Amino acid sequence: MVDTMALLPSFIRPTRMAKRSARLVSGHSPAGDEAMLDAPDDRLSPALVAAGRGEYEAAAGLLAATRAAAAWENHDRYVRRLAAFARSRPEWFEAWRGAAPEDPGALLVGAQLAVDRVWPSPARAELLREVSPLITAAARADDRDPVPWRIALDHARGSRAGHRYFEELWEAAVRRAPHHYGCHVAALRYLADSCCVRWKDTPHTPRASHRECFDFADRAAQDSPADSLVQALPARAALGYLTDGCGPEIPRARLDAAADRALELSARFPAADPWPAQIRNKLLYVLMRLDRWEDAGAQLRLIGPYATSFPWDRFSDDPLGHFLGLREHLLMAGPGPVPAGLLTWLAVPLGEHGGHARADDH
């Protein structure tokens, strides 16, 4: 039998720190003794295990099923995770591409993988231009699918495309899925990057700020269903504002309103569920930065053991260790004063590592 732990070593890592945290409150921790980083759900996990054996059929079937059901949020998430796995274990993907080069899933994972591979390069903008045909092929493979257009939006941000071209991509994306979270985050990050560049060049320009990002995020959330992940977009804008360090101040009331909207969304999901973990981990950071410690503690209990790389990899090369350190400090605080050491764990991001070098941090 294949050892899942051996194939997926980064997903689950029990630690001494986790066990110390477990003893800090009422004899147990809301996250238990086990901490998981970017844990796959029970649909993705078998596909990753099979890919670790060199078999692509489970991955192909998973993407075909989510595409047929128009489950675009899951479809996007699985594409990202499969591309990340193919980056370190490419054999199964090369076999898939060789056996079914026109498979929409293979084309989509290939496009994501190509973007991911060149994204860290200093020559990213130039290298991304060579990737464009792969994204076009993925988009043509299934005209309903918004995920190729999300990849195209990320590609446009990385290649520093102009606003008019980006708006054309955005219109094509929302025609296919008006409330797709991944496309909205891609647009938000493009806008944030543009705001920061313009603010640094012309700091006295009124429009050159994160206010544009909040306006976009608030409008999108207001137009989206109550259970849509887009409800968390204003909190994502808040996280960007709190970590990017550019532009004039955003009123505290607006930051709190963004957090409140995300809290309402988080409450709709079960506790200790890997599906909303990405939303909850980002929200946890925002709540702590806003000194909303009671809400942060409640969110920590909802997160359970499911840590995510983002946003913690903006602050440390060991995102799981960073999450566990924050958890330990927060549990130590209890209902009293917050430990001074916790502020150190909420430090400014690590330069380019924590800036705009990642395509897959949402």
mmCIF file of C-alpha atoms in Angstrom:
data_model
loop_
_atom_site.group_PDB
_atom_site.id
_atom_site.type_symbol
_atom_site.label_atom_id
_atom_site.label_comp_id
_atom_site.label_asym_id
_atom_site.label_seq_id
_atom_site.Cartn_x
_atom_site.Cartn_y
_atom_site.Cartn_z
ATOM 1 C CA MET A 1 0.000 0.000 0.000
ATOM 2 C CA VAL A 2 1.246 3.482 -0.844
ATOM 3 C CA ASP A 3 2.132 5.576 2.189
ATOM 4 C CA THR A 4 0.106 8.793 1.901
ATOM 5 C CA MET A 5 2.332 10.530 4.447
ATOM 6 C CA ALA A 6 5.421 9.759 2.397
ATOM 7 C CA LEU A 7 3.826 11.149 -0.750
ATOM 8 C CA LEU A 8 2.419 14.288 0.863
ATOM 9 C CA PRO A 9 4.994 15.252 3.504
ATOM 10 C CA SER A 10 4.084 18.930 3.662
ATOM 11 C CA PHE A 11 0.412 18.429 4.353
ATOM 12 C CA ILE A 12 0.529 16.988 7.867
ATOM 13 C CA ARG A 13 3.229 17.700 10.380
ATOM 14 C CA PRO A 14 2.613 16.918 14.074
ATOM 15 C CA THR A 15 4.916 19.069 16.181
ATOM 16 C CA ARG A 16 5.969 19.585 19.771
ATOM 17 C CA MET A 17 4.711 23.131 19.564
ATOM 18 C CA ALA A 18 1.253 21.858 18.653
ATOM 19 C CA LYS A 19 1.295 19.601 21.697
ATOM 20 C CA ARG A 20 2.397 22.465 23.941
ATOM 21 C CA SER A 21 -0.511 24.514 22.603
ATOM 22 C CA ALA A 22 -2.849 21.655 23.396
ATOM 23 C CA ARG A 23 -2.073 21.924 27.095
ATOM 24 C CA LEU A 24 -2.706 25.643 27.352
ATOM 25 C CA VAL A 25 -6.498 25.716 27.477
ATOM 26 C CA SER A 26 -8.749 23.321 29.342
ATOM 27 C CA GLY A 27 -6.399 20.431 28.742
ATOM 28 C CA HIS A 28 -6.905 20.403 24.973
ATOM 29 C CA SER A 29 -6.412 22.570 21.912
ATOM 30 C CA PRO A 30 -9.073 23.533 19.366
ATOM 31 C CA ALA A 31 -6.652 22.214 16.778
ATOM 32 C CA GLY A 32 -5.715 19.037 18.619
ATOM 33 C CA ASP A 33 -2.224 17.577 18.626
ATOM 34 C CA GLU A 34 -2.031 17.490 14.839
ATOM 35 C CA ALA A 35 -1.344 20.446 12.573
ATOM 36 C CA MET A 36 -1.923 20.264 8.838
ATOM 37 C CA LEU A 37 -0.560 22.595 6.172
ATOM 38 C CA ASP A 38 -2.626 22.961 2.995
ATOM 39 C CA ALA A 39 -4.427 19.699 3.685
ATOM 40 C CA PRO A 40 -6.262 18.280 0.640
ATOM 41 C CA ASP A 41 -9.928 17.404 0.963
ATOM 42 C CA ASP A 42 -11.111 13.818 0.577
ATOM 43 C CA ARG A 43 -11.735 14.270 -3.157
ATOM 44 C CA LEU A 44 -8.323 15.714 -3.961
ATOM 45 C CA SER A 45 -6.315 13.466 -1.650
ATOM 46 C CA PRO A 46 -6.860 10.221 -3.644
ATOM 47 C CA ALA A 47 -5.911 12.022 -6.853
ATOM 48 C CA LEU A 48 -2.658 13.225 -5.300
ATOM 49 C CA VAL A 49 -1.865 9.788 -3.916
ATOM 50 C CA ALA A 50 -2.474 8.253 -7.341
ATOM 51 C CA ALA A 51 -0.318 10.934 -8.959
ATOM 52 C CA GLY A 52 2.429 10.025 -6.508
ATOM 53 C CA ARG A 53 2.271 6.515 -7.992
ATOM 54 C CA GLY A 54 2.602 8.002 -11.482
ATOM 55 C CA GLU A 55 -1.108 7.586 -12.314
ATOM 56 C CA TYR A 56 -3.033 10.528 -13.790
ATOM 57 C CA GLU A 57 -6.497 9.020 -14.266
ATOM 58 C CA ALA A 58 -7.843 10.093 -10.856
ATOM 59 C CA ALA A 59 -6.741 13.685 -11.406
ATOM 60 C CA ALA A 60 -8.263 13.710 -14.885
ATOM 61 C CA GLY A 61 -11.526 12.307 -13.535
ATOM 62 C CA LEU A 62 -11.639 14.816 -10.685
ATOM 63 C CA LEU A 63 -11.297 17.817 -13.000
ATOM 64 C CA ALA A 64 -13.760 16.329 -15.493
ATOM 65 C CA ALA A 65 -16.318 15.900 -12.686
ATOM 66 C CA THR A 66 -15.974 19.445 -11.334
ATOM 67 C CA ARG A 67 -16.104 20.808 -14.882
ATOM 68 C CA ALA A 68 -19.269 18.844 -15.683
ATOM 69 C CA ALA A 69 -20.903 20.077 -12.467
ATOM 70 C CA ALA A 70 -19.747 23.665 -13.081
ATOM 71 C CA ALA A 71 -18.256 23.526 -9.555
ATOM 72 C CA TRP A 72 -15.818 26.256 -10.477
ATOM 73 C CA GLU A 73 -14.455 27.056 -7.006
ATOM 74 C CA ASN A 74 -13.469 23.427 -6.460
ATOM 75 C CA HIS A 75 -12.303 23.166 -10.064
ATOM 76 C CA ASP A 76 -9.957 26.130 -9.593
ATOM 77 C CA ARG A 77 -8.652 24.887 -6.260
ATOM 78 C CA TYR A 78 -7.910 21.421 -7.629
ATOM 79 C CA VAL A 79 -6.139 22.830 -10.685
ATOM 80 C CA ARG A 80 -3.838 24.868 -8.450
ATOM 81 C CA ARG A 81 -3.037 21.949 -6.190
ATOM 82 C CA LEU A 82 -2.468 19.504 -9.027
ATOM 83 C CA ALA A 83 -0.188 21.988 -10.771
ATOM 84 C CA ALA A 84 1.760 22.486 -7.538
ATOM 85 C CA PHE A 85 2.176 18.718 -7.203
ATOM 86 C CA ALA A 86 3.243 18.410 -10.846
ATOM 87 C CA ARG A 87 5.902 21.034 -10.261
ATOM 88 C CA SER A 88 7.732 18.733 -7.857
ATOM 89 C CA ARG A 89 6.496 15.356 -9.197
ATOM 90 C CA PRO A 90 6.040 15.842 -12.979
ATOM 91 C CA GLU A 91 6.051 12.217 -14.170
ATOM 92 C CA TRP A 92 2.326 11.593 -13.797
ATOM 93 C CA PHE A 93 1.468 14.866 -15.518
ATOM 94 C CA GLU A 94 3.797 14.215 -18.421
ATOM 95 C CA ALA A 95 2.128 10.815 -18.844
ATOM 96 C CA TRP A 96 -1.303 12.475 -18.822
ATOM 97 C CA ARG A 97 -0.288 15.097 -21.365
ATOM 98 C CA GLY A 98 1.263 12.429 -23.583
ATOM 99 C CA ALA A 99 -1.809 10.195 -23.453
ATOM 100 C CA ALA A 100 -4.464 12.918 -23.789
ATOM 101 C CA PRO A 101 -2.916 16.164 -25.044
ATOM 102 C CA GLU A 102 -6.341 17.692 -25.813
ATOM 103 C CA ASP A 103 -7.890 16.851 -22.425
ATOM 104 C CA PRO A 104 -9.234 20.157 -21.014
ATOM 105 C CA GLY A 105 -7.956 19.211 -17.556
ATOM 106 C CA ALA A 106 -4.458 18.486 -18.815
ATOM 107 C CA LEU A 107 -4.407 21.749 -20.763
ATOM 108 C CA LEU A 108 -5.568 23.669 -17.702
ATOM 109 C CA VAL A 109 -3.050 22.123 -15.305
ATOM 110 C CA GLY A 110 -0.342 22.672 -17.933
ATOM 111 C CA ALA A 111 -1.185 26.368 -18.220
ATOM 112 C CA GLN A 112 -1.167 26.819 -14.431
ATOM 113 C CA LEU A 113 2.080 24.889 -14.132
ATOM 114 C CA ALA A 114 3.764 27.023 -16.793
ATOM 115 C CA VAL A 115 2.775 30.239 -14.998
ATOM 116 C CA ASP A 116 3.922 28.886 -11.639
ATOM 117 C CA ARG A 117 7.301 27.823 -12.994
ATOM 118 C CA VAL A 118 8.273 31.245 -14.340
ATOM 119 C CA TRP A 119 6.602 33.376 -11.663
ATOM 120 C CA PRO A 120 9.591 33.548 -9.252
ATOM 121 C CA SER A 121 12.000 34.629 -12.020
ATOM 122 C CA PRO A 122 13.251 38.227 -12.178
ATOM 123 C CA ALA A 123 12.464 37.967 -15.899
ATOM 124 C CA ARG A 124 8.852 36.995 -15.124
ATOM 125 C CA ALA A 125 7.221 39.565 -17.405
ATOM 126 C CA GLU A 126 9.207 38.423 -20.430
ATOM 127 C CA LEU A 127 8.916 34.703 -19.695
ATOM 128 C CA LEU A 128 5.168 34.884 -19.173
ATOM 129 C CA ARG A 129 4.673 36.052 -22.740
ATOM 130 C CA GLU A 130 5.801 32.614 -23.905
ATOM 131 C CA VAL A 131 3.086 31.012 -21.775
ATOM 132 C CA SER A 132 0.176 32.796 -23.490
ATOM 133 C CA PRO A 133 -0.517 30.050 -26.074
ATOM 134 C CA LEU A 134 -0.981 27.484 -23.305
ATOM 135 C CA ILE A 135 -3.606 29.644 -21.586
ATOM 136 C CA THR A 136 -5.376 30.243 -24.897
ATOM 137 C CA ALA A 137 -5.492 26.491 -25.569
ATOM 138 C CA ALA A 138 -6.955 25.842 -22.099
ATOM 139 C CA ALA A 139 -9.631 28.504 -22.632
ATOM 140 C CA ARG A 140 -10.625 27.074 -26.005
ATOM 141 C CA ALA A 141 -10.908 23.548 -24.593
ATOM 142 C CA ASP A 142 -14.058 24.474 -22.633
ATOM 143 C CA ASP A 143 -15.635 27.844 -23.286
ATOM 144 C CA ARG A 144 -17.717 27.677 -20.081
ATOM 145 C CA ASP A 145 -14.756 27.346 -17.733
ATOM 146 C CA PRO A 146 -13.691 30.565 -15.936
ATOM 147 C CA VAL A 147 -10.459 29.069 -14.573
ATOM 148 C CA PRO A 148 -8.387 29.649 -17.741
ATOM 149 C CA TRP A 149 -9.491 33.260 -17.506
ATOM 150 C CA ARG A 150 -8.370 33.439 -13.875
ATOM 151 C CA ILE A 151 -4.987 32.158 -15.028
ATOM 152 C CA ALA A 152 -5.046 34.780 -17.787
ATOM 153 C CA LEU A 153 -5.753 37.495 -15.200
ATOM 154 C CA ASP A 154 -2.799 36.332 -13.102
ATOM 155 C CA HIS A 155 -0.704 36.206 -16.274
ATOM 156 C CA ALA A 156 -1.682 39.778 -17.131
ATOM 157 C CA ARG A 157 -0.709 40.969 -13.663
ATOM 158 C CA GLY A 158 2.644 39.209 -13.817
ATOM 159 C CA SER A 159 3.414 40.500 -17.303
ATOM 160 C CA ARG A 160 2.354 44.044 -16.361
ATOM 161 C CA ALA A 161 -0.374 44.242 -18.951
ATOM 162 C CA GLY A 162 -2.230 47.504 -19.448
ATOM 163 C CA HIS A 163 -5.613 48.287 -17.921
ATOM 164 C CA ARG A 164 -7.568 48.037 -21.166
ATOM 165 C CA TYR A 165 -6.332 44.514 -21.881
ATOM 166 C CA PHE A 166 -6.942 43.462 -18.283
ATOM 167 C CA GLU A 167 -10.491 44.784 -18.411
ATOM 168 C CA GLU A 168 -11.180 42.712 -21.540
ATOM 169 C CA LEU A 169 -9.998 39.584 -19.723
ATOM 170 C CA TRP A 170 -12.058 40.508 -16.673
ATOM 171 C CA GLU A 171 -15.234 40.933 -18.716
ATOM 172 C CA ALA A 172 -14.676 37.531 -20.330
ATOM 173 C CA ALA A 173 -14.142 35.932 -16.917
ATOM 174 C CA VAL A 174 -17.260 37.320 -15.244
ATOM 175 C CA ARG A 175 -19.430 36.409 -18.238
ATOM 176 C CA ARG A 176 -18.598 32.790 -17.484
ATOM 177 C CA ALA A 177 -18.890 32.948 -13.679
ATOM 178 C CA PRO A 178 -20.025 36.286 -12.216
ATOM 179 C CA HIS A 179 -19.102 35.351 -8.643
ATOM 180 C CA HIS A 180 -15.972 33.269 -9.102
ATOM 181 C CA TYR A 181 -13.714 34.045 -6.150
ATOM 182 C CA GLY A 182 -10.414 33.258 -7.879
ATOM 183 C CA CYS A 183 -11.106 35.705 -10.712
ATOM 184 C CA HIS A 184 -12.109 38.389 -8.223
ATOM 185 C CA VAL A 185 -8.911 37.940 -6.218
ATOM 186 C CA ALA A 186 -6.851 38.095 -9.405
ATOM 187 C CA ALA A 187 -8.530 41.389 -10.300
ATOM 188 C CA LEU A 188 -8.097 42.707 -6.765
ATOM 189 C CA ARG A 189 -4.378 41.909 -6.792
ATOM 190 C CA TYR A 190 -3.897 43.534 -10.193
ATOM 191 C CA LEU A 191 -5.591 46.648 -8.852
ATOM 192 C CA ALA A 192 -3.530 46.559 -5.645
ATOM 193 C CA ASP A 193 -0.279 46.276 -7.579
ATOM 194 C CA SER A 194 -1.296 49.161 -9.809
ATOM 195 C CA CYS A 195 -2.291 51.266 -6.815
ATOM 196 C CA CYS A 196 1.035 50.708 -5.073
ATOM 197 C CA VAL A 197 3.068 51.504 -8.179
ATOM 198 C CA ARG A 198 1.148 54.725 -8.779
ATOM 199 C CA TRP A 199 1.266 55.727 -5.103
ATOM 200 C CA LYS A 200 5.029 55.283 -4.969
ATOM 201 C CA ASP A 201 5.407 57.303 -8.168
ATOM 202 C CA THR A 202 2.839 59.982 -7.266
ATOM 203 C CA PRO A 203 2.097 59.765 -3.516
ATOM 204 C CA HIS A 204 -0.157 62.833 -3.566
ATOM 205 C CA THR A 205 -2.506 61.452 -6.212
ATOM 206 C CA PRO A 206 -5.848 60.890 -4.400
ATOM 207 C CA ARG A 207 -6.856 57.816 -6.422
ATOM 208 C CA ALA A 208 -3.544 56.038 -6.048
ATOM 209 C CA SER A 209 -4.408 54.026 -2.963
ATOM 210 C CA HIS A 210 -5.959 50.870 -1.573
ATOM 211 C CA ARG A 211 -9.293 52.667 -1.453
ATOM 212 C CA GLU A 212 -9.855 51.567 -5.036
ATOM 213 C CA CYS A 213 -9.327 47.974 -3.925
ATOM 214 C CA PHE A 214 -11.855 48.336 -1.118
ATOM 215 C CA ASP A 215 -14.375 49.948 -3.469
ATOM 216 C CA PHE A 216 -14.020 47.044 -5.895
ATOM 217 C CA ALA A 217 -14.186 44.413 -3.145
ATOM 218 C CA ASP A 218 -17.191 45.982 -1.429
ATOM 219 C CA ARG A 219 -19.168 46.240 -4.672
ATOM 220 C CA ALA A 220 -18.377 42.637 -5.554
ATOM 221 C CA ALA A 221 -19.413 41.377 -2.116
ATOM 222 C CA GLN A 222 -22.646 43.361 -2.151
ATOM 223 C CA ASP A 223 -23.562 41.863 -5.532
ATOM 224 C CA SER A 224 -22.746 38.269 -4.510
ATOM 225 C CA PRO A 225 -24.875 35.643 -2.737
ATOM 226 C CA ALA A 226 -24.489 35.445 1.030
ATOM 227 C CA ASP A 227 -22.727 32.074 0.810
ATOM 228 C CA SER A 228 -20.308 33.095 -1.964
ATOM 229 C CA LEU A 229 -16.600 33.205 -1.194
ATOM 230 C CA VAL A 230 -16.638 36.699 -2.687
ATOM 231 C CA GLN A 231 -18.101 37.805 0.655
ATOM 232 C CA ALA A 232 -14.529 37.440 1.953
ATOM 233 C CA LEU A 233 -13.073 39.725 -0.740
ATOM 234 C CA PRO A 234 -13.165 42.914 1.398
ATOM 235 C CA ALA A 235 -11.183 41.055 4.096
ATOM 236 C CA ARG A 236 -8.709 40.072 1.389
ATOM 237 C CA ALA A 237 -8.433 43.765 0.502
ATOM 238 C CA ALA A 238 -7.860 44.508 4.192
ATOM 239 C CA LEU A 239 -5.079 41.929 4.350
ATOM 240 C CA GLY A 240 -3.429 43.521 1.319
ATOM 241 C CA TYR A 241 -3.653 46.955 2.883
ATOM 242 C CA LEU A 242 -2.283 45.747 6.232
ATOM 243 C CA THR A 243 0.726 44.035 4.637
ATOM 244 C CA ASP A 244 1.619 46.033 1.517
ATOM 245 C CA GLY A 245 2.620 49.216 3.351
ATOM 246 C CA CYS A 246 1.651 51.692 0.630
ATOM 247 C CA GLY A 247 -1.036 54.288 0.172
ATOM 248 C CA PRO A 248 -2.877 56.526 2.634
ATOM 249 C CA GLU A 249 -4.727 55.255 5.667
ATOM 250 C CA ILE A 250 -7.980 53.298 5.380
ATOM 251 C CA PRO A 251 -10.573 54.201 8.043
ATOM 252 C CA ARG A 252 -10.772 51.670 10.870
ATOM 253 C CA ALA A 253 -14.523 51.332 10.423
ATOM 254 C CA ARG A 254 -14.008 50.083 6.880
ATOM 255 C CA LEU A 255 -11.491 47.469 8.017
ATOM 256 C CA ASP A 256 -13.860 46.275 10.740
ATOM 257 C CA ALA A 257 -16.744 46.057 8.268
ATOM 258 C CA ALA A 258 -14.620 43.889 5.967
ATOM 259 C CA ALA A 259 -13.744 41.584 8.854
ATOM 260 C CA ASP A 260 -17.392 41.401 9.978
ATOM 261 C CA ARG A 261 -18.522 40.346 6.506
ATOM 262 C CA ALA A 262 -15.904 37.582 6.420
ATOM 263 C CA LEU A 263 -16.899 36.446 9.917
ATOM 264 C CA GLU A 264 -20.491 36.008 8.736
ATOM 265 C CA LEU A 265 -19.283 33.915 5.818
ATOM 266 C CA SER A 266 -17.003 31.796 8.015
ATOM 267 C CA ALA A 267 -19.899 31.040 10.346
ATOM 268 C CA ARG A 268 -21.757 29.377 7.471
ATOM 269 C CA PHE A 269 -19.181 26.578 7.250
ATOM 270 C CA PRO A 270 -18.588 23.712 9.689
ATOM 271 C CA ALA A 271 -15.743 24.004 12.184
ATOM 272 C CA ALA A 272 -12.427 22.284 11.390
ATOM 273 C CA ASP A 273 -13.240 21.950 7.698
ATOM 274 C CA PRO A 274 -10.459 22.145 5.064
ATOM 275 C CA TRP A 275 -12.724 23.863 2.509
ATOM 276 C CA PRO A 276 -12.996 27.302 4.246
ATOM 277 C CA ALA A 277 -9.494 27.095 5.747
ATOM 278 C CA GLN A 278 -8.045 29.542 3.225
ATOM 279 C CA ILE A 279 -10.659 32.165 4.086
ATOM 280 C CA ARG A 280 -10.326 31.602 7.822
ATOM 281 C CA ASN A 281 -6.518 31.767 7.955
ATOM 282 C CA LYS A 282 -6.504 35.123 6.155
ATOM 283 C CA LEU A 283 -9.314 36.394 8.368
ATOM 284 C CA LEU A 284 -7.397 35.324 11.475
ATOM 285 C CA TYR A 285 -4.485 37.541 10.487
ATOM 286 C CA VAL A 286 -6.761 40.520 9.809
ATOM 287 C CA LEU A 287 -8.538 40.104 13.160
ATOM 288 C CA MET A 288 -5.258 39.978 15.051
ATOM 289 C CA ARG A 289 -3.949 43.066 13.289
ATOM 290 C CA LEU A 290 -7.169 44.838 14.269
ATOM 291 C CA ASP A 291 -6.688 43.777 17.939
ATOM 292 C CA ARG A 292 -9.960 41.830 17.836
ATOM 293 C CA TRP A 293 -8.593 39.073 20.027
ATOM 294 C CA GLU A 294 -11.893 37.508 21.077
ATOM 295 C CA ASP A 295 -12.965 37.150 17.445
ATOM 296 C CA ALA A 296 -9.496 35.855 16.567
ATOM 297 C CA GLY A 297 -9.710 33.174 19.242
ATOM 298 C CA ALA A 298 -13.132 32.093 17.979
ATOM 299 C CA GLN A 299 -11.802 31.938 14.427
ATOM 300 C CA LEU A 300 -8.844 29.874 15.592
ATOM 301 C CA ARG A 301 -11.259 27.291 16.984
ATOM 302 C CA LEU A 302 -13.099 27.203 13.661
ATOM 303 C CA ILE A 303 -9.810 26.718 11.780
ATOM 304 C CA GLY A 304 -8.986 23.679 13.886
ATOM 305 C CA PRO A 305 -5.883 21.924 12.523
ATOM 306 C CA TYR A 306 -6.122 23.345 9.001
ATOM 307 C CA ALA A 307 -3.325 25.873 8.517
ATOM 308 C CA THR A 308 -2.707 27.270 5.041
ATOM 309 C CA SER A 309 0.566 28.489 3.576
ATOM 310 C CA PHE A 310 -0.920 31.872 2.736
ATOM 311 C CA PRO A 311 -0.809 34.291 4.506
ATOM 312 C CA TRP A 312 1.779 32.871 6.907
ATOM 313 C CA ASP A 313 4.430 32.365 4.220
ATOM 314 C CA ARG A 314 4.499 36.137 3.856
ATOM 315 C CA PHE A 315 6.171 36.307 7.259
ATOM 316 C CA SER A 316 8.249 33.154 7.510
ATOM 317 C CA ASP A 317 9.884 30.472 5.405
ATOM 318 C CA ASP A 318 8.152 28.027 7.777
ATOM 319 C CA PRO A 319 4.439 28.923 7.457
ATOM 320 C CA LEU A 320 3.247 26.014 9.582
ATOM 321 C CA GLY A 321 5.681 26.884 12.360
ATOM 322 C CA HIS A 322 4.583 30.509 12.136
ATOM 323 C CA PHE A 323 0.912 29.537 12.426
ATOM 324 C CA LEU A 324 1.663 27.319 15.413
ATOM 325 C CA GLY A 325 3.624 30.103 17.079
ATOM 326 C CA LEU A 326 0.719 32.494 16.637
ATOM 327 C CA ARG A 327 -1.680 29.866 17.925
ATOM 328 C CA GLU A 328 0.418 29.261 21.011
ATOM 329 C CA HIS A 329 0.717 32.972 21.755
ATOM 330 C CA LEU A 330 -2.999 33.524 21.223
ATOM 331 C CA LEU A 331 -3.981 30.621 23.447
ATOM 332 C CA MET A 332 -1.584 31.844 26.135
ATOM 333 C CA ALA A 333 -3.282 35.256 26.026
ATOM 334 C CA GLY A 334 -6.677 33.841 27.005
ATOM 335 C CA PRO A 335 -9.105 36.548 28.109
ATOM 336 C CA GLY A 336 -6.339 38.787 29.512
ATOM 337 C CA PRO A 337 -3.696 41.054 27.961
ATOM 338 C CA VAL A 338 -2.125 39.972 24.711
ATOM 339 C CA PRO A 339 1.485 38.749 25.110
ATOM 340 C CA ALA A 340 3.996 41.262 23.781
ATOM 341 C CA GLY A 341 5.665 38.477 21.805
ATOM 342 C CA LEU A 342 2.571 38.078 19.651
ATOM 343 C CA LEU A 343 3.232 41.429 17.998
ATOM 344 C CA THR A 344 6.570 40.093 16.750
ATOM 345 C CA TRP A 345 4.740 37.267 14.980
ATOM 346 C CA LEU A 346 2.624 39.856 13.121
ATOM 347 C CA ALA A 347 5.659 41.613 11.669
ATOM 348 C CA VAL A 348 5.991 43.235 8.268
ATOM 349 C CA PRO A 349 6.257 40.664 5.442
ATOM 350 C CA LEU A 350 9.612 39.362 4.269
ATOM 351 C CA GLY A 351 10.306 41.713 1.375
ATOM 352 C CA GLU A 352 9.751 40.196 -2.076
ATOM 353 C CA HIS A 353 9.043 36.815 -0.499
ATOM 354 C CA GLY A 354 5.997 38.401 1.058
ATOM 355 C CA GLY A 355 5.185 40.885 -1.685
ATOM 356 C CA HIS A 356 3.879 40.090 -5.126
ATOM 357 C CA ALA A 357 6.020 37.167 -6.138
ATOM 358 C CA ARG A 358 3.319 34.513 -5.763
ATOM 359 C CA ALA A 359 0.529 33.717 -8.170
ATOM 360 C CA ASP A 360 -1.180 31.145 -5.930
ATOM 361 C CA ASP A 361 -1.622 32.935 -2.626
ATOM 362 C CA HIS A 362 -5.390 33.320 -2.592
#
